[in-house]
């Protein structure tokens, strides 16, 4: 037997030894990642007792209000832990957020909330309860992607719809541009969304003026006498904002206008629609779930600064998030449903540390690294939970919690756990106990952190191993790159002697995680023509899903590439080609 | 005229233009650094009005208690902002400090407290109200220094003694080993102190065992057959702990024992003595000032860990600081003087980021860099002020405040401003308004940060210029190395276009600062024999101020070097030699 064969054979024995009994236990139940079962085996009995207690508490609330609790998931971009709810941090960064801070005070700060390290991966994880790697959404999308969340994914909106929840989506989606990815085709009753990220704030004449170097608006540039291809970038075809109702075609908001004023109005429009949706469902006594994900900040500085920070983030907290939170809480109070509504307020990933827009104040926070990094700076965010009467106010929870846990937790709170799919790994763990019983009642002590398609780091409790690194002497071999996140939270000084006894446990943990994937494989991205299913699509938009007129004479199908998109940038292991 | 002469001449004209009127104004008053007068010229009228209001408030308090307020300055090592009073930060670092957090809650967090970047410089600045460069204390001391705080310095204890305060020093002094530097020779009525820093926790057999590599205890090492000089290190002669009463000789505590148990007992002994001093003065109705600076942490891990952090800092908060604070507050309450006592609790400089002892949790905090660095990480510390009834509880102040400001502020609170010397620059600014009126009422917007003997950076408001840097492309020329501390608090991305208009103002500010020094020059270190004036000095200790027996045949005086110590390591500009 060759070494490679022997190794594979050993792994096979290992997976049989490790996973068979676990799988037997989980038939018909949610399938979690392998590490969860290690915890369940040791804590399951306590958790079962706690679950009974939690069920009673939820039943009492339901008796009082007549419906299961409403859920509002409010999420914005790129803010590290302490960005709100921490007045000391805010003084040192030069801004404050009184409304968010009040929310944190009235609720519980989730000090160790972890997300995926980028917008698209994070939003995919939140929608599906799965790590982004499992649905192929490990890359941040830009116009035009020809891809998006596939129909086969089961979103939180789909799960909650099954038990009678009204579901609404308002804000930045950033989960693709193919028809099946539109939120009203993914379980939301109504949706109003930005297709891409905040770069759409730049695609206008004002963006060009504020960022003279970029050169995006052709009509403001000197004529290029060397230009031979007028179709390389087709910015007039981009779709920025869509709206849609379940079962109907989408519509371009404001008929596809791309003015800066549209961008400025967008978050306010989200606010109006979200609050109207909340109001009408509350009045109809129908439980609801709202995903409200504002753009918040802009790549174009707003002319009037209001905060000491004088950067875009401080400013736009005031312009967007602070108003949203204030009016949301007022509305819930007025409707008398504040005590039957859970609000989670959080960021989607770490700060945009690398090449941030000028003045945006997006440098590293406490942790090293930011958006895009597998360092804690990439995956640790600010977060708080508010649920008057159910969550004890003024708490700071140190338990690890992952955004995917919200998927599973929301399903449980809604009484919809049985509708969570059981044919795939759901990374989200039910963290109801953490919310209702507080600090130290979390059920997670691990995190598998992917950077793009690669597993880059694994966290267990206070320790973290880097599987990859810029410094080949530290990692790659996986031998010494173990960091103590309490003592060395910036992941700078790898432990040596202190990590000797952790090498093999970390390797075992990774082997279990990867072997479990053999049974429940990661899915590929879905590809297809962009922007179909839009009733008022403009001719420029339509042209993206049809060969442009002057490309008709090509010796190949100019849209054939769409099918092979994923194989191009990263995936060296697969073999792209028509026969695949 | 040569270029150099022309430059000097221009500077001279400049100093005449800038400083003459200022100096005329300040005759008989405290002399501040030049930048203060720039602020005073613009804010002096408002400050004067405020001062009247503050005086009234202080007079009312004095009427109530019959004495001016007691002052307790409690300071420990190496902790960045947020280390206490910030439960979110603490959750992420794995420790908590309930007593300190309560103190912060009942008082005001000073979110922008600045210190010198190292222990000795910071303690010198605190004692004298002057930047350490002005007294020659810009280096961290180690055994044996043959230097220390000179008699000509006027300490806080001397100033307050003039108006009848009882003054006590308890803890780590780290300000030299010559007789005139002993705190009971520097104005303190009684003193109990550690001469050096926490490395004395290592100078024992247990230290050797815990740090096998270091090899400090000769008797535990293999015999070295190549050793020719038995006097290179004379660790048995080191003095670790002294005690003294004004006007008397000092005494070695426990007759010079160097066991680990002495180190462990030291902070508890400080607590007992400090509380007894407070009690006896309160009962005698005498106002008092206590400098209480515990060792807090040890280079030897304590066997029993009590905090999640499992490192030495978390642990020793519990073992030392938390107990101190709890018992201090209880004592003040019992004595009925809590409302007539100001407590400042703070660290002396940024975290020991570079080569920290294992497990001490001393990595970088929010800011980049730590102890020894001119980066904000070196000079920003955790701090809070408690004064029930006088300082409004629950505040977070974003104003810049420097440790030297405490000197001047304490003098004002005690009614001793007239005893602050007026023949030298006092960097400390009276910040009574910040304490009593709160956030935004500070009187400082600048900081000159020295690293060793060099001016390395200058801060003005939210901006900071690096005069020196590891990256010659960024600084040295002083052209582009301007950082925005709100938006880029880690000092990574120097502003370019955004700093064009700041270049010349920063250069002017530095020129004023340096020209003002021509009138009030920095003082040199005082050197002399170590460990004189100790009544129970051991023979080994005495030998350090007398030539060792077997060196008597040397062709030079073996103690002659003491006089020239300062010229050796840094000061290239001076010309060392017997004739100097």
PDB file of N, CA and C in Angstrom, chain A residues 160-189:
ATOM      1  N   UNK A 160     -39.520  29.640   8.629  1.00  0.00           N
ATOM      2  CA  UNK A 160     -40.520  30.304   9.475  1.00  0.00           C
ATOM      3  C   UNK A 160     -41.866  30.434   8.758  1.00  0.00           C
ATOM      4  N   UNK A 161     -41.823  30.562   7.439  1.00  0.00           N
ATOM      5  CA  UNK A 161     -43.083  30.625   6.685  1.00  0.00           C
ATOM      6  C   UNK A 161     -43.932  29.374   6.937  1.00  0.00           C
ATOM      7  N   UNK A 162     -43.250  28.253   7.111  1.00  0.00           N
ATOM      8  CA  UNK A 162     -43.948  26.980   7.315  1.00  0.00           C
ATOM      9  C   UNK A 162     -44.832  26.990   8.564  1.00  0.00           C
ATOM     10  N   UNK A 163     -44.496  27.818   9.532  1.00  0.00           N
ATOM     11  CA  UNK A 163     -45.315  27.862  10.749  1.00  0.00           C
ATOM     12  C   UNK A 163     -46.094  29.174  10.848  1.00  0.00           C
ATOM     13  N   UNK A 164     -46.310  29.797   9.679  1.00  0.00           N
ATOM     14  CA  UNK A 164     -47.233  30.928   9.647  1.00  0.00           C
ATOM     15  C   UNK A 164     -46.638  32.303   9.873  1.00  0.00           C
ATOM     16  N   UNK A 165     -45.321  32.398   9.873  1.00  0.00           N
ATOM     17  CA  UNK A 165     -44.715  33.721  10.033  1.00  0.00           C
ATOM     18  C   UNK A 165     -44.825  34.524   8.741  1.00  0.00           C
ATOM     19  N   UNK A 166     -45.094  35.810   8.882  1.00  0.00           N
ATOM     20  CA  UNK A 166     -44.914  36.749   7.784  1.00  0.00           C
ATOM     21  C   UNK A 166     -43.436  37.117   7.762  1.00  0.00           C
ATOM     22  N   UNK A 167     -42.834  37.206   6.577  1.00  0.00           N
ATOM     23  CA  UNK A 167     -41.393  37.442   6.491  1.00  0.00           C
ATOM     24  C   UNK A 167     -41.099  38.580   5.519  1.00  0.00           C
ATOM     25  N   UNK A 168     -40.248  39.485   5.933  1.00  0.00           N
ATOM     26  CA  UNK A 168     -39.904  40.629   5.086  1.00  0.00           C
ATOM     27  C   UNK A 168     -38.407  40.855   5.051  1.00  0.00           C
ATOM     28  N   UNK A 169     -37.906  41.252   3.894  1.00  0.00           N
ATOM     29  CA  UNK A 169     -36.482  41.573   3.757  1.00  0.00           C
ATOM     30  C   UNK A 169     -36.323  43.010   3.287  1.00  0.00           C
ATOM     31  N   UNK A 170     -35.477  43.782   3.991  1.00  0.00           N
ATOM     32  CA  UNK A 170     -35.258  45.188   3.642  1.00  0.00           C
ATOM     33  C   UNK A 170     -33.787  45.513   3.800  1.00  0.00           C
ATOM     34  N   UNK A 171     -33.153  45.917   2.694  1.00  0.00           N
ATOM     35  CA  UNK A 171     -31.768  46.371   2.814  1.00  0.00           C
ATOM     36  C   UNK A 171     -30.832  45.769   1.803  1.00  0.00           C
ATOM     37  N   UNK A 172     -29.570  45.714   2.244  1.00  0.00           N
ATOM     38  CA  UNK A 172     -28.499  45.182   1.404  1.00  0.00           C
ATOM     39  C   UNK A 172     -28.519  43.668   1.478  1.00  0.00           C
ATOM     40  N   UNK A 173     -28.713  43.012   0.315  1.00  0.00           N
ATOM     41  CA  UNK A 173     -28.743  41.551   0.324  1.00  0.00           C
ATOM     42  C   UNK A 173     -27.357  41.002   0.014  1.00  0.00           C
ATOM     43  N   UNK A 174     -26.860  41.327  -1.194  1.00  0.00           N
ATOM     44  CA  UNK A 174     -25.488  40.929  -1.561  1.00  0.00           C
ATOM     45  C   UNK A 174     -25.336  39.416  -1.635  1.00  0.00           C
ATOM     46  N   UNK A 175     -26.365  38.776  -2.193  1.00  0.00           N
ATOM     47  CA  UNK A 175     -26.329  37.310  -2.328  1.00  0.00           C
ATOM     48  C   UNK A 175     -26.571  36.872  -3.757  1.00  0.00           C
ATOM     49  N   UNK A 176     -26.133  37.686  -4.698  1.00  0.00           N
ATOM     50  CA  UNK A 176     -26.191  37.248  -6.080  1.00  0.00           C
ATOM     51  C   UNK A 176     -27.189  37.994  -6.927  1.00  0.00           C
ATOM     52  N   UNK A 177     -27.164  37.691  -8.234  1.00  0.00           N
ATOM     53  CA  UNK A 177     -27.998  38.421  -9.173  1.00  0.00           C
ATOM     54  C   UNK A 177     -28.806  37.511 -10.084  1.00  0.00           C
ATOM     55  N   UNK A 178     -28.911  36.231  -9.740  1.00  0.00           N
ATOM     56  CA  UNK A 178     -29.763  35.343 -10.540  1.00  0.00           C
ATOM     57  C   UNK A 178     -31.153  35.281  -9.918  1.00  0.00           C
ATOM     58  N   UNK A 179     -32.110  34.995 -10.727  1.00  0.00           N
ATOM     59  CA  UNK A 179     -33.517  35.111 -10.330  1.00  0.00           C
ATOM     60  C   UNK A 179     -33.836  34.289  -9.075  1.00  0.00           C
ATOM     61  N   UNK A 180     -33.327  33.063  -9.002  1.00  0.00           N
ATOM     62  CA  UNK A 180     -33.704  32.225  -7.861  1.00  0.00           C
ATOM     63  C   UNK A 180     -33.141  32.747  -6.535  1.00  0.00           C
ATOM     64  N   UNK A 181     -32.166  33.634  -6.624  1.00  0.00           N
ATOM     65  CA  UNK A 181     -31.589  34.177  -5.388  1.00  0.00           C
ATOM     66  C   UNK A 181     -32.388  35.346  -4.823  1.00  0.00           C
ATOM     67  N   UNK A 182     -33.316  35.922  -5.598  1.00  0.00           N
ATOM     68  CA  UNK A 182     -34.084  37.064  -5.105  1.00  0.00           C
ATOM     69  C   UNK A 182     -34.835  36.658  -3.827  1.00  0.00           C
ATOM     70  N   UNK A 183     -34.835  37.482  -2.823  1.00  0.00           N
ATOM     71  CA  UNK A 183     -35.408  37.061  -1.531  1.00  0.00           C
ATOM     72  C   UNK A 183     -36.891  36.668  -1.600  1.00  0.00           C
ATOM     73  N   UNK A 184     -37.670  37.306  -2.478  1.00  0.00           N
ATOM     74  CA  UNK A 184     -39.084  36.898  -2.567  1.00  0.00           C
ATOM     75  C   UNK A 184     -39.223  35.560  -3.277  1.00  0.00           C
ATOM     76  N   UNK A 185     -38.117  35.079  -3.866  1.00  0.00           N
ATOM     77  CA  UNK A 185     -38.107  33.703  -4.394  1.00  0.00           C
ATOM     78  C   UNK A 185     -37.441  32.747  -3.409  1.00  0.00           C
ATOM     79  N   UNK A 186     -37.038  33.264  -2.264  1.00  0.00           N
ATOM     80  CA  UNK A 186     -36.348  32.451  -1.257  1.00  0.00           C
ATOM     81  C   UNK A 186     -37.120  32.472   0.058  1.00  0.00           C
ATOM     82  N   UNK A 187     -38.440  32.660  -0.062  1.00  0.00           N
ATOM     83  CA  UNK A 187     -39.275  32.499   1.127  1.00  0.00           C
ATOM     84  C   UNK A 187     -39.805  33.779   1.733  1.00  0.00           C
ATOM     85  N   UNK A 188     -39.275  34.933   1.362  1.00  0.00           N
ATOM     86  CA  UNK A 188     -39.775  36.185   1.940  1.00  0.00           C
ATOM     87  C   UNK A 188     -41.077  36.612   1.271  1.00  0.00           C
ATOM     88  N   UNK A 189     -42.040  37.025   2.075  1.00  0.00           N
ATOM     89  CA  UNK A 189     -43.320  37.483   1.528  1.00  0.00           C
ATOM     90  C   UNK A 189     -43.137  38.781   0.745  1.00  0.00           C
TER      91      UNK A 189
END
